Tab-separated table of C-alpha atoms in Angstrom:
chain	number	residue	atom	x	y	z
A	30	MET	CA	-65.611	-54.372	-106.807
A	31	LYS	CA	-68.930	-53.137	-108.170
A	32	VAL	CA	-70.966	-53.905	-111.271
A	33	ILE	CA	-72.105	-51.100	-113.562
A	34	THR	CA	-74.620	-51.612	-116.331
A	35	HIS	CA	-75.975	-49.734	-119.304
A	36	PRO	CA	-78.685	-50.835	-121.783
A	37	HIS	CA	-76.415	-53.168	-123.761
A	38	LEU	CA	-73.297	-53.975	-121.774
A	39	GLN	CA	-72.191	-54.712	-118.225
A	40	PHE	CA	-68.794	-53.903	-116.719
A	41	CYS	CA	-66.902	-54.900	-113.584
A	42	LEU	CA	-65.027	-51.943	-112.152
A	43	VAL	CA	-62.324	-52.000	-109.539
A	44	GLU	CA	-62.840	-49.375	-106.849
A	45	ALA	CA	-60.008	-46.855	-107.292
A	46	ASP	CA	-59.203	-43.261	-106.464
A	47	ASP	CA	-58.539	-42.553	-110.142
A	48	ASP	CA	-60.910	-43.030	-113.047
A	49	PRO	CA	-60.997	-46.681	-114.156
A	50	LEU	CA	-60.235	-45.632	-117.749
A	51	PRO	CA	-59.406	-42.290	-119.395
A	52	GLN	CA	-62.132	-39.924	-120.567
A	53	CYS	CA	-60.169	-39.486	-123.804
A	54	PRO	CA	-61.358	-42.484	-125.838
A	55	PHE	CA	-59.196	-45.399	-126.847
A	56	TYR	CA	-60.249	-47.335	-129.955
A	57	GLY	CA	-60.317	-51.108	-130.266
A	58	THR	CA	-60.993	-53.682	-132.958
A	59	SER	CA	-63.689	-55.998	-131.644
A	60	ARG	CA	-62.794	-59.627	-131.103
A	61	SER	CA	-66.369	-60.904	-131.404
A	62	ASP	CA	-69.289	-60.126	-133.708
A	63	PRO	CA	-70.093	-57.563	-134.860
A	64	THR	CA	-66.673	-56.728	-136.295
A	65	GLU	CA	-66.207	-53.016	-135.719
A	66	ILE	CA	-64.007	-50.276	-134.377
A	67	VAL	CA	-65.188	-49.305	-130.915
A	68	SER	CA	-64.629	-46.174	-128.830
A	69	ILE	CA	-63.775	-47.045	-125.203
A	70	ARG	CA	-63.879	-44.299	-122.574
A	71	TYR	CA	-64.916	-43.451	-119.037
A	72	ASP	CA	-67.833	-41.027	-118.749
A	73	ALA	CA	-67.386	-39.162	-115.475
A	74	GLY	CA	-70.886	-37.711	-115.595
A	75	SER	CA	-72.582	-41.086	-115.538
A	76	GLY	CA	-69.792	-42.945	-113.730
A	77	GLN	CA	-69.793	-45.563	-116.475
A	78	ILE	CA	-67.390	-46.987	-119.005
A	79	VAL	CA	-68.923	-46.454	-122.425
A	80	GLU	CA	-68.075	-48.751	-125.343
A	81	GLN	CA	-69.629	-47.337	-128.492
A	82	SER	CA	-69.318	-48.493	-132.099
A	83	VAL	CA	-67.561	-46.025	-134.381
A	84	GLY	CA	-68.183	-48.066	-137.504
A	85	ALA	CA	-68.339	-51.576	-138.916
A	86	ILE	CA	-65.235	-52.987	-140.635
A	87	PRO	CA	-64.853	-56.005	-142.936
A	88	ASP	CA	-63.950	-59.330	-141.347
A	89	ASP	CA	-62.084	-61.249	-144.049
A	90	SER	CA	-60.505	-63.810	-141.735
A	91	SER	CA	-61.678	-66.886	-139.874
A	92	ASP	CA	-59.192	-65.967	-137.109
A	93	SER	CA	-60.918	-64.113	-134.260
A	94	ASN	CA	-57.710	-62.081	-133.715
A	95	TYR	CA	-58.279	-60.252	-137.018
A	96	PRO	CA	-58.789	-57.520	-138.122
A	97	ASN	CA	-55.842	-56.228	-136.075
A	98	GLY	CA	-53.050	-53.649	-136.363
A	99	LEU	CA	-55.307	-50.756	-135.393
A	100	ALA	CA	-53.947	-47.199	-135.425
A	101	PHE	CA	-55.647	-43.793	-135.363
A	102	ASP	CA	-54.565	-40.685	-137.275
A	103	ASP	CA	-56.231	-38.147	-135.000
A	104	ASP	CA	-55.179	-35.192	-137.182
A	105	ASN	CA	-57.334	-36.502	-140.047
A	106	ASP	CA	-59.854	-38.740	-138.225
A	107	VAL	CA	-58.692	-41.854	-140.092
A	108	TRP	CA	-58.365	-45.347	-138.629
A	109	TYR	CA	-55.907	-47.875	-140.055
A	110	PHE	CA	-56.303	-51.637	-139.599
A	111	ALA	CA	-55.044	-54.834	-141.210
A	112	GLU	CA	-56.024	-58.372	-142.078
A	113	ASP	CA	-54.051	-61.544	-141.331
A	114	THR	CA	-52.797	-61.549	-144.933
A	115	GLY	CA	-50.958	-58.232	-144.407
A	116	VAL	CA	-53.601	-56.205	-146.273
A	117	LEU	CA	-53.868	-52.608	-145.043
A	118	LYS	CA	-57.255	-50.896	-144.875
A	119	THR	CA	-58.519	-47.578	-143.596
A	120	MET	CA	-61.844	-46.291	-142.348
A	121	ASN	CA	-63.175	-42.732	-142.733
A	122	GLU	CA	-60.831	-41.315	-145.358
A	123	ASP	CA	-64.015	-40.183	-147.108
A	124	GLY	CA	-65.414	-38.587	-143.940
A	125	ALA	CA	-68.377	-40.971	-144.050
A	126	PHE	CA	-66.750	-43.988	-142.360
A	127	GLY	CA	-66.157	-45.721	-145.681
A	128	ILE	CA	-63.467	-48.376	-146.149
A	129	GLU	CA	-60.400	-48.083	-148.412
A	130	GLU	CA	-58.048	-50.965	-149.200
A	131	TYR	CA	-54.319	-50.575	-149.972
A	132	GLY	CA	-53.195	-54.139	-150.559
A	133	VAL	CA	-50.471	-56.191	-148.888
A	134	ILE	CA	-47.821	-54.115	-147.086
A	135	THR	CA	-45.694	-56.909	-145.609
A	136	PRO	CA	-42.803	-58.417	-147.619
A	137	ASN	CA	-44.220	-61.931	-147.883
A	138	GLY	CA	-47.828	-61.518	-146.839
A	139	GLU	CA	-47.075	-61.796	-143.117
A	140	SER	CA	-49.881	-60.774	-140.818
A	141	ILE	CA	-49.956	-57.462	-138.948
A	142	ALA	CA	-50.872	-57.949	-135.311
A	143	GLY	CA	-50.012	-54.547	-133.847
A	144	ALA	CA	-49.397	-51.007	-135.102
A	145	ALA	CA	-49.239	-47.348	-134.149
A	146	PHE	CA	-49.642	-44.069	-136.044
A	147	ARG	CA	-46.716	-41.636	-135.923
A	148	ASN	CA	-48.236	-38.186	-136.259
A	149	ASP	CA	-45.074	-36.193	-136.898
A	150	THR	CA	-44.275	-38.224	-140.034
A	151	ALA	CA	-47.873	-39.240	-140.890
A	152	GLU	CA	-46.851	-42.898	-141.073
A	153	TYR	CA	-48.378	-46.184	-139.970
A	154	LEU	CA	-45.706	-48.130	-138.055
A	155	TYR	CA	-45.837	-51.935	-137.852
A	156	ILE	CA	-43.708	-55.057	-137.494
A	157	PRO	CA	-44.541	-57.921	-139.889
A	158	ASN	CA	-45.523	-60.681	-137.488
A	159	GLY	CA	-42.699	-63.075	-136.676
A	160	GLY	CA	-40.033	-60.815	-138.177
A	161	SER	CA	-37.342	-58.430	-136.980
A	162	THR	CA	-38.052	-55.271	-138.965
A	163	LEU	CA	-39.900	-52.107	-137.995
A	164	MET	CA	-41.648	-50.770	-141.092
A	165	ALA	CA	-43.678	-47.699	-142.057
A	166	ALA	CA	-46.518	-47.231	-144.541
A	167	ASP	CA	-47.473	-43.886	-146.085
A	168	ILE	CA	-50.751	-43.370	-147.953
A	169	SER	CA	-50.498	-39.607	-148.459
A	170	GLY	CA	-49.966	-39.986	-152.206
A	171	GLY	CA	-53.201	-41.903	-152.717
A	172	THR	CA	-51.415	-45.246	-152.962
A	173	VAL	CA	-49.395	-46.970	-150.285
A	174	SER	CA	-45.613	-46.820	-150.091
A	175	THR	CA	-43.605	-48.750	-147.517
A	176	THR	CA	-40.140	-48.249	-146.043
A	177	THR	CA	-37.930	-50.002	-143.527
A	178	VAL	CA	-37.532	-47.844	-140.435
A	179	THR	CA	-34.938	-50.018	-138.717
A	180	GLU	CA	-33.851	-53.559	-138.040
A	181	LEU	CA	-34.670	-54.579	-134.492
A	182	ASP	CA	-32.360	-56.105	-131.915
A	183	TRP	CA	-34.786	-59.048	-131.650
A	184	SER	CA	-35.943	-61.607	-134.199
A	185	GLY	CA	-39.116	-63.651	-134.349
A	186	VAL	CA	-41.119	-60.759	-132.931
A	187	GLY	CA	-44.713	-61.828	-132.400
A	188	LEU	CA	-47.248	-59.195	-131.422
A	189	GLY	CA	-48.584	-57.908	-129.123
A	190	ASP	CA	-48.873	-54.243	-129.957
A	191	LEU	CA	-47.039	-50.981	-130.570
A	192	ALA	CA	-47.585	-47.599	-128.913
A	193	ILE	CA	-45.777	-44.263	-129.299
A	194	ASP	CA	-44.922	-41.844	-126.496
A	195	ARG	CA	-45.397	-38.800	-128.716
A	196	GLU	CA	-43.860	-36.298	-126.306
A	197	ASN	CA	-40.554	-38.185	-126.243
A	198	ASP	CA	-40.844	-39.915	-129.647
A	199	ILE	CA	-40.275	-43.364	-128.182
A	200	LEU	CA	-41.939	-46.503	-129.529
A	201	TYR	CA	-42.907	-49.225	-127.052
A	202	VAL	CA	-43.544	-52.793	-128.179
A	203	SER	CA	-45.308	-55.591	-126.321
A	204	THR	CA	-44.668	-59.029	-127.767
A	205	THR	CA	-46.216	-62.459	-127.445
A	206	ARG	CA	-42.848	-64.003	-128.238
A	207	THR	CA	-39.365	-63.402	-129.655
A	208	ASN	CA	-36.800	-66.049	-130.570
A	209	GLU	CA	-34.285	-64.821	-128.001
A	210	SER	CA	-36.198	-64.152	-124.819
A	211	GLY	CA	-39.799	-65.223	-124.946
A	212	SER	CA	-42.473	-62.552	-124.502
A	213	ASN	CA	-40.982	-59.140	-123.849
A	214	PHE	CA	-41.540	-55.406	-123.632
A	215	PHE	CA	-39.011	-53.166	-125.344
A	216	SER	CA	-38.532	-49.609	-126.572
A	217	VAL	CA	-37.089	-47.951	-129.684
A	218	ASP	CA	-36.050	-44.302	-129.662
A	219	LEU	CA	-37.450	-43.010	-132.958
A	220	THR	CA	-34.938	-40.128	-132.957
A	221	ASP	CA	-31.987	-42.508	-132.425
A	222	LEU	CA	-32.863	-45.878	-133.888
A	223	THR	CA	-29.758	-47.503	-132.444
A	224	ASP	CA	-31.196	-46.927	-128.970
A	225	GLN	CA	-33.280	-50.061	-128.423
A	226	GLN	CA	-33.888	-51.201	-124.868
A	227	GLN	CA	-35.368	-54.416	-123.528
A	228	ILE	CA	-37.368	-53.343	-120.490
A	229	VAL	CA	-38.554	-56.753	-119.320
A	230	ALA	CA	-38.843	-60.343	-120.522
A	231	SER	CA	-41.515	-62.446	-118.856
A	232	THR	CA	-44.325	-64.896	-119.482
A	233	ASP	CA	-46.549	-63.268	-116.834
A	234	ARG	CA	-49.018	-60.987	-118.605
A	235	THR	CA	-50.765	-60.100	-115.334
A	236	ALA	CA	-47.562	-58.635	-113.847
A	237	PHE	CA	-45.803	-57.150	-116.885
A	238	ALA	CA	-46.719	-55.448	-120.171
A	239	VAL	CA	-46.134	-58.515	-122.342
A	240	ARG	CA	-48.647	-60.288	-124.585
A	241	SER	CA	-50.825	-57.180	-124.330
A	242	GLN	CA	-52.566	-54.565	-126.418
A	243	ILE	CA	-51.040	-51.212	-125.431
A	244	ALA	CA	-51.977	-47.565	-125.959
A	245	PHE	CA	-51.143	-44.170	-124.456
A	246	ASP	CA	-53.784	-41.875	-123.012
A	247	ASP	CA	-53.659	-38.083	-123.357
A	248	ASP	CA	-51.799	-37.715	-120.050
A	249	GLY	CA	-48.885	-39.870	-121.230
A	250	THR	CA	-49.865	-42.978	-119.264
A	251	LEU	CA	-49.461	-46.294	-121.052
A	252	TRP	CA	-52.324	-48.756	-120.661
A	253	ALA	CA	-52.277	-52.518	-121.259
A	254	HIS	CA	-55.347	-54.505	-122.267
A	255	ASN	CA	-55.567	-58.289	-122.104
A	256	ALA	CA	-57.468	-59.500	-125.152
A	257	ASN	CA	-58.158	-62.736	-123.271
A	258	GLY	CA	-60.614	-61.565	-120.647
A	259	GLY	CA	-60.692	-57.802	-121.235
A	260	ASP	CA	-58.749	-56.572	-118.165
A	261	TRP	CA	-57.103	-53.123	-118.224
A	262	ARG	CA	-54.017	-52.063	-116.244
A	263	THR	CA	-51.525	-49.175	-116.379
A	264	VAL	CA	-47.847	-49.746	-117.227
A	265	ASP	CA	-44.707	-48.563	-115.447
A	266	LEU	CA	-42.419	-47.598	-118.346
A	267	ASP	CA	-39.259	-48.085	-116.291
A	268	ASP	CA	-39.695	-51.791	-115.555
A	269	GLY	CA	-42.782	-52.846	-117.520
A	270	SER	CA	-44.739	-53.751	-114.402
A	271	LEU	CA	-48.519	-53.464	-114.301
A	272	SER	CA	-50.963	-51.946	-111.850
A	273	ALA	CA	-53.894	-53.823	-110.391
A	274	VAL	CA	-56.840	-54.311	-112.734
A	275	MET	CA	-58.480	-50.936	-113.323
A	276	ALA	CA	-61.426	-52.135	-115.423
A	277	THR	CA	-62.772	-55.060	-117.429
A	278	THR	CA	-64.480	-54.519	-120.783
A	279	ARG	CA	-65.105	-56.382	-123.999
A	280	GLU	CA	-62.119	-58.125	-125.589
A	281	TYR	CA	-60.244	-56.161	-128.256
A	282	THR	CA	-57.717	-57.605	-130.673
A	283	ASP	CA	-55.836	-54.310	-130.881
A	284	LEU	CA	-55.858	-50.756	-129.529
A	285	SER	CA	-54.982	-47.306	-130.820
A	286	GLN	CA	-53.831	-44.281	-128.856
A	287	CYS	CA	-56.650	-42.195	-127.419
A	288	GLY	CA	-57.957	-39.235	-129.361
A	289	PHE	CA	-61.173	-37.456	-130.207
A	290	TYR	CA	-62.700	-37.422	-133.668
A	291	ALA	CA	-65.232	-35.109	-135.281
A	292	ALA	CA	-68.501	-37.024	-135.550
């Protein structure tokens, strides 16, 4: 293992044949001050992982796990995120990294602790924390409208995070808990909502993609980030198992799929 530094941050990198993180940036909501959305990527030219602030976001909660529910609309360069009261916000709808607020989008003010943006329907997908319903929010009309996508085969779903395999239109969910099986990792086929598969149930977040923040890179690899400690690993979609630690960065409460934005 070697230590790499830059003027503000220091990272521990595991020696590996592959890059420690993708060059296509992930985005994360910071767990510690300042509260911001951060771009996280590997810069091959410098051989460093670069964590760079995209923009500051409001912190309206005393809970360090919020804001959360981060998702990135890479067609329009808009980030979605949520507070622990179920309030949806966006950054950069105005093209100047301004903040818009859309109010509570959960049925009873439940928190949102994981989300993903579905490009082909232009919807923000989320599971109200502790529930059993996959929901979608649409802001294309200037105000938010919400719909139920499907009822899930699990109840008491605590997040965790959501990530979409866009090529195959499959949603993957990492949970901190469910009533039936403890922490688990499951999939939902968004083209056949009856096809819901539990991939693994485990309490071991260092071996399986449970209790993790998850996001796909541009090569279709799913990555898992541990918000407690900042470790990054890749995920085997067949059995939910994790690779060795690829990198360690700051701690992020949530991740969005990688994508470039026009600065």
